[in-house]
mmCIF file with all atom_site columns, C-alpha atoms in Angstrom:
data_model
loop_
_atom_site.group_PDB
_atom_site.id
_atom_site.type_symbol
_atom_site.label_atom_id
_atom_site.label_alt_id
_atom_site.label_comp_id
_atom_site.label_asym_id
_atom_site.label_entity_id
_atom_site.label_seq_id
_atom_site.pdbx_PDB_ins_code
_atom_site.Cartn_x
_atom_site.Cartn_y
_atom_site.Cartn_z
_atom_site.occupancy
_atom_site.B_iso_or_equiv
_atom_site.pdbx_formal_charge
_atom_site.auth_seq_id
_atom_site.auth_comp_id
_atom_site.auth_asym_id
_atom_site.auth_atom_id
_atom_site.pdbx_PDB_model_num
ATOM 1   C CA . UNK L 1 1   ? 0.027    0.348  0.111  1.00 54.00 ? 55  UNK L CA 1
ATOM 2   C CA . UNK L 1 2   ? 1.750    2.928  -1.618 1.00 59.00 ? 56  UNK L CA 1
ATOM 3   C CA . UNK L 1 3   ? -1.078   5.174  -1.041 1.00 66.00 ? 57  UNK L CA 1
ATOM 4   C CA . UNK L 1 4   ? -0.856   7.690  1.642  1.00 72.00 ? 58  UNK L CA 1
ATOM 5   C CA . UNK L 1 5   ? -3.845   7.938  4.289  1.00 70.00 ? 59  UNK L CA 1
ATOM 6   C CA . UNK L 1 6   ? -5.444   11.828 4.697  1.00 64.00 ? 60  UNK L CA 1
ATOM 7   C CA . UNK L 1 7   ? -3.507   13.624 7.313  1.00 67.00 ? 61  UNK L CA 1
ATOM 8   C CA . UNK L 1 8   ? -5.503   15.074 10.592 1.00 62.00 ? 62  UNK L CA 1
ATOM 9   C CA . UNK L 1 9   ? -7.481   18.389 9.097  1.00 60.00 ? 63  UNK L CA 1
ATOM 10  C CA . UNK L 1 10  ? -7.467   16.952 5.575  1.00 73.00 ? 64  UNK L CA 1
ATOM 11  C CA . UNK L 1 11  ? -10.770  15.835 3.557  1.00 80.00 ? 65  UNK L CA 1
ATOM 12  C CA . UNK L 1 12  ? -10.865  12.211 2.558  1.00 77.00 ? 66  UNK L CA 1
ATOM 13  C CA . UNK L 1 13  ? -12.889  11.108 -0.739 1.00 79.00 ? 67  UNK L CA 1
ATOM 14  C CA . UNK L 1 14  ? -15.922  9.075  -0.506 1.00 77.00 ? 68  UNK L CA 1
ATOM 15  C CA . UNK L 1 15  ? -13.878  6.142  -1.928 1.00 80.00 ? 69  UNK L CA 1
ATOM 16  C CA . UNK L 1 16  ? -11.160  6.558  0.668  1.00 80.00 ? 70  UNK L CA 1
ATOM 17  C CA . UNK L 1 17  ? -13.822  6.873  3.567  1.00 80.00 ? 71  UNK L CA 1
ATOM 18  C CA . UNK L 1 18  ? -15.545  3.595  2.211  1.00 80.00 ? 72  UNK L CA 1
ATOM 19  C CA . UNK L 1 19  ? -12.217  1.727  2.261  1.00 82.00 ? 73  UNK L CA 1
ATOM 20  C CA . UNK L 1 20  ? -11.371  3.014  5.906  1.00 82.00 ? 74  UNK L CA 1
ATOM 21  C CA . UNK L 1 21  ? -14.915  1.823  7.040  1.00 82.00 ? 75  UNK L CA 1
ATOM 22  C CA . UNK L 1 22  ? -14.204  -1.522 5.531  1.00 82.00 ? 76  UNK L CA 1
ATOM 23  C CA . UNK L 1 23  ? -16.760  -0.894 2.845  1.00 83.00 ? 77  UNK L CA 1
ATOM 24  C CA . UNK L 1 24  ? -16.898  -1.950 -1.056 1.00 82.00 ? 78  UNK L CA 1
ATOM 25  C CA . UNK L 1 25  ? -15.844  0.705  -2.964 1.00 80.00 ? 79  UNK L CA 1
ATOM 26  C CA . UNK L 1 26  ? -18.545  2.413  -4.983 1.00 74.00 ? 80  UNK L CA 1
ATOM 27  C CA . UNK L 1 27  ? -18.164  0.869  -8.546 1.00 76.00 ? 81  UNK L CA 1
ATOM 28  C CA . UNK L 1 28  ? -18.923  -2.351 -7.017 1.00 76.00 ? 82  UNK L CA 1
ATOM 29  C CA . UNK L 1 29  ? -22.456  -1.433 -5.554 1.00 73.00 ? 83  UNK L CA 1
ATOM 30  C CA . UNK L 1 30  ? -25.351  -1.938 -7.535 1.00 74.00 ? 84  UNK L CA 1
ATOM 31  C CA . UNK L 1 31  ? -27.456  1.286  -8.702 1.00 73.00 ? 85  UNK L CA 1
ATOM 32  C CA . UNK L 1 32  ? -30.123  2.142  -6.090 1.00 69.00 ? 86  UNK L CA 1
ATOM 33  C CA . UNK L 1 33  ? -33.077  3.838  -7.522 1.00 71.00 ? 87  UNK L CA 1
ATOM 34  C CA . UNK L 1 34  ? -34.824  6.148  -4.961 1.00 66.00 ? 88  UNK L CA 1
ATOM 35  C CA . UNK L 1 35  ? -38.561  7.525  -5.062 1.00 63.00 ? 89  UNK L CA 1
ATOM 36  C CA . UNK L 1 36  ? -38.469  11.154 -4.618 1.00 62.00 ? 90  UNK L CA 1
ATOM 37  C CA . UNK L 1 37  ? -41.632  12.211 -2.745 1.00 60.00 ? 91  UNK L CA 1
ATOM 38  C CA . UNK L 1 38  ? -43.024  15.499 -2.882 1.00 58.00 ? 92  UNK L CA 1
ATOM 39  C CA . UNK L 1 39  ? -43.688  17.498 0.333  1.00 59.00 ? 93  UNK L CA 1
ATOM 40  C CA . UNK L 1 40  ? -47.235  18.268 1.010  1.00 57.00 ? 94  UNK L CA 1
ATOM 41  C CA . UNK L 1 41  ? -47.096  21.699 0.293  1.00 54.00 ? 95  UNK L CA 1
ATOM 42  C CA . UNK L 1 42  ? -45.651  21.047 -3.176 1.00 51.00 ? 96  UNK L CA 1
ATOM 43  C CA . UNK L 1 43  ? -48.526  18.605 -4.028 1.00 48.00 ? 97  UNK L CA 1
ATOM 44  C CA . UNK L 1 44  ? -51.163  20.741 -2.727 1.00 48.00 ? 98  UNK L CA 1
ATOM 45  C CA . UNK L 1 45  ? -50.056  23.649 -5.000 1.00 52.00 ? 99  UNK L CA 1
ATOM 46  C CA . UNK L 1 46  ? -49.314  21.618 -7.808 1.00 49.00 ? 100 UNK L CA 1
ATOM 47  C CA . UNK L 1 47  ? -53.141  20.454 -7.870 1.00 53.00 ? 101 UNK L CA 1
ATOM 48  C CA . UNK L 1 48  ? -55.675  22.396 -6.656 1.00 59.00 ? 102 UNK L CA 1
ATOM 49  C CA . UNK L 1 49  ? -58.596  20.823 -4.616 1.00 67.00 ? 103 UNK L CA 1
ATOM 50  C CA . UNK L 1 50  ? -62.054  20.453 -6.548 1.00 70.00 ? 104 UNK L CA 1
ATOM 51  C CA . UNK L 1 51  ? -64.746  21.995 -4.286 1.00 62.00 ? 105 UNK L CA 1
ATOM 52  C CA . UNK L 1 52  ? -67.540  19.487 -3.826 1.00 86.00 ? 106 UNK L CA 1
ATOM 53  C CA . UNK L 1 53  ? -70.066  19.627 -6.342 1.00 88.00 ? 107 UNK L CA 1
ATOM 54  C CA . UNK L 1 54  ? -72.956  20.774 -4.129 1.00 93.00 ? 108 UNK L CA 1
ATOM 55  C CA . UNK L 1 55  ? -71.302  23.438 -2.270 1.00 94.00 ? 109 UNK L CA 1
ATOM 56  C CA . UNK L 1 56  ? -70.165  24.815 -5.879 1.00 94.00 ? 110 UNK L CA 1
ATOM 57  C CA . UNK L 1 57  ? -73.755  24.588 -6.841 1.00 95.00 ? 111 UNK L CA 1
ATOM 58  C CA . UNK L 1 58  ? -75.270  26.224 -3.604 1.00 96.00 ? 112 UNK L CA 1
ATOM 59  C CA . UNK L 1 59  ? -72.655  28.795 -3.682 1.00 96.00 ? 113 UNK L CA 1
ATOM 60  C CA . UNK L 1 60  ? -73.120  29.844 -7.374 1.00 96.00 ? 114 UNK L CA 1
ATOM 61  C CA . UNK L 1 61  ? -77.062  29.642 -6.839 1.00 97.00 ? 115 UNK L CA 1
ATOM 62  C CA . UNK L 1 62  ? -76.809  31.773 -3.826 1.00 97.00 ? 116 UNK L CA 1
ATOM 63  C CA . UNK L 1 63  ? -74.479  34.362 -5.618 1.00 97.00 ? 117 UNK L CA 1
ATOM 64  C CA . UNK L 1 64  ? -77.119  34.135 -8.618 1.00 98.00 ? 118 UNK L CA 1
ATOM 65  C CA . UNK L 1 65  ? -80.059  35.071 -6.240 1.00 97.00 ? 119 UNK L CA 1
ATOM 66  C CA . UNK L 1 66  ? -77.881  37.830 -4.402 1.00 97.00 ? 120 UNK L CA 1
ATOM 67  C CA . UNK L 1 67  ? -77.330  39.591 -7.756 1.00 97.00 ? 121 UNK L CA 1
ATOM 68  C CA . UNK L 1 68  ? -80.967  39.714 -8.690 1.00 98.00 ? 122 UNK L CA 1
ATOM 69  C CA . UNK L 1 69  ? -81.961  41.172 -5.223 1.00 97.00 ? 123 UNK L CA 1
ATOM 70  C CA . UNK L 1 70  ? -78.965  43.444 -5.457 1.00 97.00 ? 124 UNK L CA 1
ATOM 71  C CA . UNK L 1 71  ? -79.985  44.826 -8.461 1.00 97.00 ? 125 UNK L CA 1
ATOM 72  C CA . UNK L 1 72  ? -84.178  45.169 -7.716 1.00 96.00 ? 126 UNK L CA 1
ATOM 73  C CA . UNK L 1 73  ? -83.319  46.300 -4.349 1.00 96.00 ? 127 UNK L CA 1
ATOM 74  C CA . UNK L 1 74  ? -80.507  48.971 -5.514 1.00 95.00 ? 128 UNK L CA 1
ATOM 75  C CA . UNK L 1 75  ? -82.619  50.465 -8.259 1.00 96.00 ? 129 UNK L CA 1
ATOM 76  C CA . UNK L 1 76  ? -85.604  50.716 -5.669 1.00 95.00 ? 130 UNK L CA 1
ATOM 77  C CA . UNK L 1 77  ? -83.359  52.498 -3.323 1.00 95.00 ? 131 UNK L CA 1
ATOM 78  C CA . UNK L 1 78  ? -82.367  54.879 -5.870 1.00 95.00 ? 132 UNK L CA 1
ATOM 79  C CA . UNK L 1 79  ? -85.699  56.251 -5.858 1.00 93.00 ? 133 UNK L CA 1
ATOM 80  C CA . UNK L 1 80  ? -86.188  56.054 -1.918 1.00 92.00 ? 134 UNK L CA 1
ATOM 81  C CA . UNK L 1 81  ? -88.871  58.619 -1.511 1.00 91.00 ? 135 UNK L CA 1
ATOM 82  C CA . UNK L 1 82  ? -91.130  56.364 -3.531 1.00 92.00 ? 136 UNK L CA 1
ATOM 83  C CA . UNK L 1 83  ? -90.552  53.517 -1.461 1.00 91.00 ? 137 UNK L CA 1
ATOM 84  C CA . UNK L 1 84  ? -90.715  55.147 1.919  1.00 92.00 ? 138 UNK L CA 1
ATOM 85  C CA . UNK L 1 85  ? -94.366  56.941 0.778  1.00 91.00 ? 139 UNK L CA 1
ATOM 86  C CA . UNK L 1 86  ? -95.024  53.092 0.081  1.00 91.00 ? 140 UNK L CA 1
ATOM 87  C CA . UNK L 1 87  ? -93.829  52.095 3.201  1.00 89.00 ? 141 UNK L CA 1
ATOM 88  C CA . UNK L 1 88  ? -95.913  54.311 5.122  1.00 89.00 ? 142 UNK L CA 1
ATOM 89  C CA . UNK L 1 89  ? -98.939  53.695 3.417  1.00 90.00 ? 143 UNK L CA 1
ATOM 90  C CA . UNK L 1 90  ? -98.502  49.778 4.325  1.00 91.00 ? 144 UNK L CA 1
ATOM 91  C CA . UNK L 1 91  ? -97.822  50.747 7.904  1.00 87.00 ? 145 UNK L CA 1
ATOM 92  C CA . UNK L 1 92  ? -101.366 52.683 7.647  1.00 87.00 ? 146 UNK L CA 1
ATOM 93  C CA . UNK L 1 93  ? -99.687  56.105 8.240  1.00 84.00 ? 147 UNK L CA 1
ATOM 94  C CA . UNK L 1 94  ? -101.642 58.777 7.015  1.00 82.00 ? 148 UNK L CA 1
ATOM 95  C CA . UNK L 1 95  ? -98.703  61.107 6.330  1.00 84.00 ? 149 UNK L CA 1
ATOM 96  C CA . UNK L 1 96  ? -96.193  61.435 3.489  1.00 90.00 ? 150 UNK L CA 1
ATOM 97  C CA . UNK L 1 97  ? -92.130  60.861 3.288  1.00 91.00 ? 151 UNK L CA 1
ATOM 98  C CA . UNK L 1 98  ? -90.686  64.304 2.622  1.00 91.00 ? 152 UNK L CA 1
ATOM 99  C CA . UNK L 1 99  ? -87.250  64.025 3.771  1.00 90.00 ? 153 UNK L CA 1
ATOM 100 C CA . UNK L 1 100 ? -86.481  63.905 -0.177 1.00 92.00 ? 154 UNK L CA 1
ATOM 101 C CA . UNK L 1 101 ? -82.788  65.198 0.149  1.00 92.00 ? 155 UNK L CA 1
ATOM 102 C CA . UNK L 1 102 ? -81.670  62.705 2.531  1.00 93.00 ? 156 UNK L CA 1
ATOM 103 C CA . UNK L 1 103 ? -83.802  60.055 0.945  1.00 94.00 ? 157 UNK L CA 1
ATOM 104 C CA . UNK L 1 104 ? -82.008  60.448 -2.269 1.00 94.00 ? 158 UNK L CA 1
ATOM 105 C CA . UNK L 1 105 ? -78.538  60.927 -0.824 1.00 96.00 ? 159 UNK L CA 1
ATOM 106 C CA . UNK L 1 106 ? -78.774  57.785 1.545  1.00 96.00 ? 160 UNK L CA 1
ATOM 107 C CA . UNK L 1 107 ? -80.816  55.592 -0.975 1.00 96.00 ? 161 UNK L CA 1
ATOM 108 C CA . UNK L 1 108 ? -78.111  56.196 -3.599 1.00 96.00 ? 162 UNK L CA 1
ATOM 109 C CA . UNK L 1 109 ? -75.465  54.879 -0.855 1.00 97.00 ? 163 UNK L CA 1
ATOM 110 C CA . UNK L 1 110 ? -77.462  52.272 -0.063 1.00 97.00 ? 164 UNK L CA 1
ATOM 111 C CA . UNK L 1 111 ? -77.465  51.024 -3.945 1.00 97.00 ? 165 UNK L CA 1
ATOM 112 C CA . UNK L 1 112 ? -73.610  51.321 -3.633 1.00 97.00 ? 166 UNK L CA 1
ATOM 113 C CA . UNK L 1 113 ? -73.005  49.293 -0.346 1.00 98.00 ? 167 UNK L CA 1
ATOM 114 C CA . UNK L 1 114 ? -75.276  46.836 -2.159 1.00 98.00 ? 168 UNK L CA 1
ATOM 115 C CA . UNK L 1 115 ? -73.440  46.530 -5.233 1.00 98.00 ? 169 UNK L CA 1
ATOM 116 C CA . UNK L 1 116 ? -69.968  46.617 -3.459 1.00 98.00 ? 170 UNK L CA 1
ATOM 117 C CA . UNK L 1 117 ? -70.893  43.859 -0.776 1.00 98.00 ? 171 UNK L CA 1
ATOM 118 C CA . UNK L 1 118 ? -71.975  41.339 -3.820 1.00 98.00 ? 172 UNK L CA 1
ATOM 119 C CA . UNK L 1 119 ? -68.952  42.044 -5.462 1.00 98.00 ? 173 UNK L CA 1
ATOM 120 C CA . UNK L 1 120 ? -66.723  41.618 -2.630 1.00 98.00 ? 174 UNK L CA 1
ATOM 121 C CA . UNK L 1 121 ? -68.728  38.251 -1.558 1.00 98.00 ? 175 UNK L CA 1
ATOM 122 C CA . UNK L 1 122 ? -68.388  37.195 -5.450 1.00 98.00 ? 176 UNK L CA 1
ATOM 123 C CA . UNK L 1 123 ? -64.981  37.537 -5.356 1.00 98.00 ? 177 UNK L CA 1
ATOM 124 C CA . UNK L 1 124 ? -64.158  35.927 -1.856 1.00 97.00 ? 178 UNK L CA 1
ATOM 125 C CA . UNK L 1 125 ? -66.302  32.936 -2.685 1.00 97.00 ? 179 UNK L CA 1
ATOM 126 C CA . UNK L 1 126 ? -64.271  32.437 -6.166 1.00 96.00 ? 180 UNK L CA 1
ATOM 127 C CA . UNK L 1 127 ? -61.356  32.565 -4.620 1.00 96.00 ? 181 UNK L CA 1
ATOM 128 C CA . UNK L 1 128 ? -62.313  30.073 -2.119 1.00 95.00 ? 182 UNK L CA 1
ATOM 129 C CA . UNK L 1 129 ? -64.238  27.591 -4.469 1.00 93.00 ? 183 UNK L CA 1
ATOM 130 C CA . UNK L 1 130 ? -60.738  27.781 -6.663 1.00 93.00 ? 184 UNK L CA 1
ATOM 131 C CA . UNK L 1 131 ? -59.203  26.700 -3.547 1.00 93.00 ? 185 UNK L CA 1
ATOM 132 C CA . UNK L 1 132 ? -61.288  23.961 -3.244 1.00 92.00 ? 186 UNK L CA 1
ATOM 133 C CA . UNK L 1 133 ? -62.698  25.107 0.257  1.00 93.00 ? 187 UNK L CA 1
ATOM 134 C CA . UNK L 1 134 ? -66.171  24.888 1.807  1.00 93.00 ? 188 UNK L CA 1
ATOM 135 C CA . UNK L 1 135 ? -67.979  28.297 0.176  1.00 95.00 ? 189 UNK L CA 1
ATOM 136 C CA . UNK L 1 136 ? -71.498  27.964 0.779  1.00 95.00 ? 190 UNK L CA 1
ATOM 137 C CA . UNK L 1 137 ? -71.737  29.872 3.970  1.00 97.00 ? 191 UNK L CA 1
ATOM 138 C CA . UNK L 1 138 ? -69.802  32.980 2.399  1.00 97.00 ? 192 UNK L CA 1
ATOM 139 C CA . UNK L 1 139 ? -72.682  34.327 0.488  1.00 97.00 ? 193 UNK L CA 1
ATOM 140 C CA . UNK L 1 140 ? -75.293  34.198 3.680  1.00 97.00 ? 194 UNK L CA 1
ATOM 141 C CA . UNK L 1 141 ? -72.485  36.184 5.756  1.00 97.00 ? 195 UNK L CA 1
ATOM 142 C CA . UNK L 1 142 ? -71.874  38.566 2.917  1.00 97.00 ? 196 UNK L CA 1
ATOM 143 C CA . UNK L 1 143 ? -75.832  39.045 2.299  1.00 97.00 ? 197 UNK L CA 1
ATOM 144 C CA . UNK L 1 144 ? -76.395  39.525 6.169  1.00 98.00 ? 198 UNK L CA 1
ATOM 145 C CA . UNK L 1 145 ? -73.109  42.185 6.618  1.00 98.00 ? 199 UNK L CA 1
ATOM 146 C CA . UNK L 1 146 ? -74.411  43.808 3.367  1.00 98.00 ? 200 UNK L CA 1
ATOM 147 C CA . UNK L 1 147 ? -77.944  44.269 4.145  1.00 97.00 ? 201 UNK L CA 1
ATOM 148 C CA . UNK L 1 148 ? -77.118  45.432 7.823  1.00 97.00 ? 202 UNK L CA 1
ATOM 149 C CA . UNK L 1 149 ? -75.284  48.195 6.570  1.00 97.00 ? 203 UNK L CA 1
ATOM 150 C CA . UNK L 1 150 ? -77.574  49.205 3.874  1.00 97.00 ? 204 UNK L CA 1
ATOM 151 C CA . UNK L 1 151 ? -80.602  49.181 6.412  1.00 96.00 ? 205 UNK L CA 1
ATOM 152 C CA . UNK L 1 152 ? -78.570  51.448 8.468  1.00 97.00 ? 206 UNK L CA 1
ATOM 153 C CA . UNK L 1 153 ? -78.186  53.710 5.433  1.00 96.00 ? 207 UNK L CA 1
ATOM 154 C CA . UNK L 1 154 ? -82.064  53.491 5.078  1.00 95.00 ? 208 UNK L CA 1
ATOM 155 C CA . UNK L 1 155 ? -82.803  54.179 8.584  1.00 94.00 ? 209 UNK L CA 1
ATOM 156 C CA . UNK L 1 156 ? -81.262  57.768 8.652  1.00 95.00 ? 210 UNK L CA 1
ATOM 157 C CA . UNK L 1 157 ? -83.684  59.541 5.977  1.00 94.00 ? 211 UNK L CA 1
ATOM 158 C CA . UNK L 1 158 ? -86.639  57.475 7.907  1.00 92.00 ? 212 UNK L CA 1
ATOM 159 C CA . UNK L 1 159 ? -85.610  58.359 11.228 1.00 92.00 ? 213 UNK L CA 1
ATOM 160 C CA . UNK L 1 160 ? -85.573  62.245 9.923  1.00 91.00 ? 214 UNK L CA 1
ATOM 161 C CA . UNK L 1 161 ? -88.769  61.864 8.260  1.00 91.00 ? 215 UNK L CA 1
ATOM 162 C CA . UNK L 1 162 ? -91.793  63.914 10.601 1.00 90.00 ? 216 UNK L CA 1
ATOM 163 C CA . UNK L 1 163 ? -94.536  61.508 9.076  1.00 89.00 ? 217 UNK L CA 1
ATOM 164 C CA . UNK L 1 164 ? -92.442  58.253 10.360 1.00 90.00 ? 218 UNK L CA 1
ATOM 165 C CA . UNK L 1 165 ? -91.466  59.782 13.504 1.00 90.00 ? 219 UNK L CA 1
ATOM 166 C CA . UNK L 1 166 ? -94.994  60.592 14.198 1.00 89.00 ? 220 UNK L CA 1
ATOM 167 C CA . UNK L 1 167 ? -95.951  57.060 13.518 1.00 89.00 ? 221 UNK L CA 1
ATOM 168 C CA . UNK L 1 168 ? -93.534  55.765 15.788 1.00 88.00 ? 222 UNK L CA 1
ATOM 169 C CA . UNK L 1 169 ? -94.517  57.718 18.193 1.00 88.00 ? 223 UNK L CA 1
ATOM 170 C CA . UNK L 1 170 ? -98.334  56.713 17.709 1.00 83.00 ? 224 UNK L CA 1
ATOM 171 C CA . UNK L 1 171 ? -99.303  59.323 16.047 1.00 63.00 ? 225 UNK L CA 1
ATOM 172 C CA . UNK L 1 172 ? -101.478 59.299 12.716 1.00 52.00 ? 226 UNK L CA 1
ATOM 173 C CA . UNK L 1 173 ? -98.527  60.880 10.731 1.00 47.00 ? 227 UNK L CA 1
ATOM 174 C CA . UNK L 1 174 ? -100.287 63.755 9.658  1.00 49.00 ? 228 UNK L CA 1
#
């Protein structure tokens, strides 16, 4: 053996390490096939999960129903004084809605709130559907939140109208 062993601090080659450990050289070993397992994160990003068909159907149905309601209600809110007169007549109040300036302003704001709320709800719902997550509940929550904000917008001119205030106080709303 004329080959010199590595000195302290020197790096031995893989062949020298195998020989020192009493193992056969790498050239004499059969080739080993290894299966490479993808991490769970990579597997999830390669193929997005598909949403459950019923969840997809219900979500899209709720969004479509919401869109129809937004269009119909939004158009009505743009003419809020007429809607308020109808409400007063249904309630049996004898007066008429006279808070026209606030009615138009807050009716327009309520219409914009409805449109923006539906658009945000649809955006978040589509994103969740694409990720394969359960989504049916999102249009319901979006509708509750959006209608709550729109109701506040509508109540502002309603509470400032003398006929409605008189009706609420038990009067005839003359």
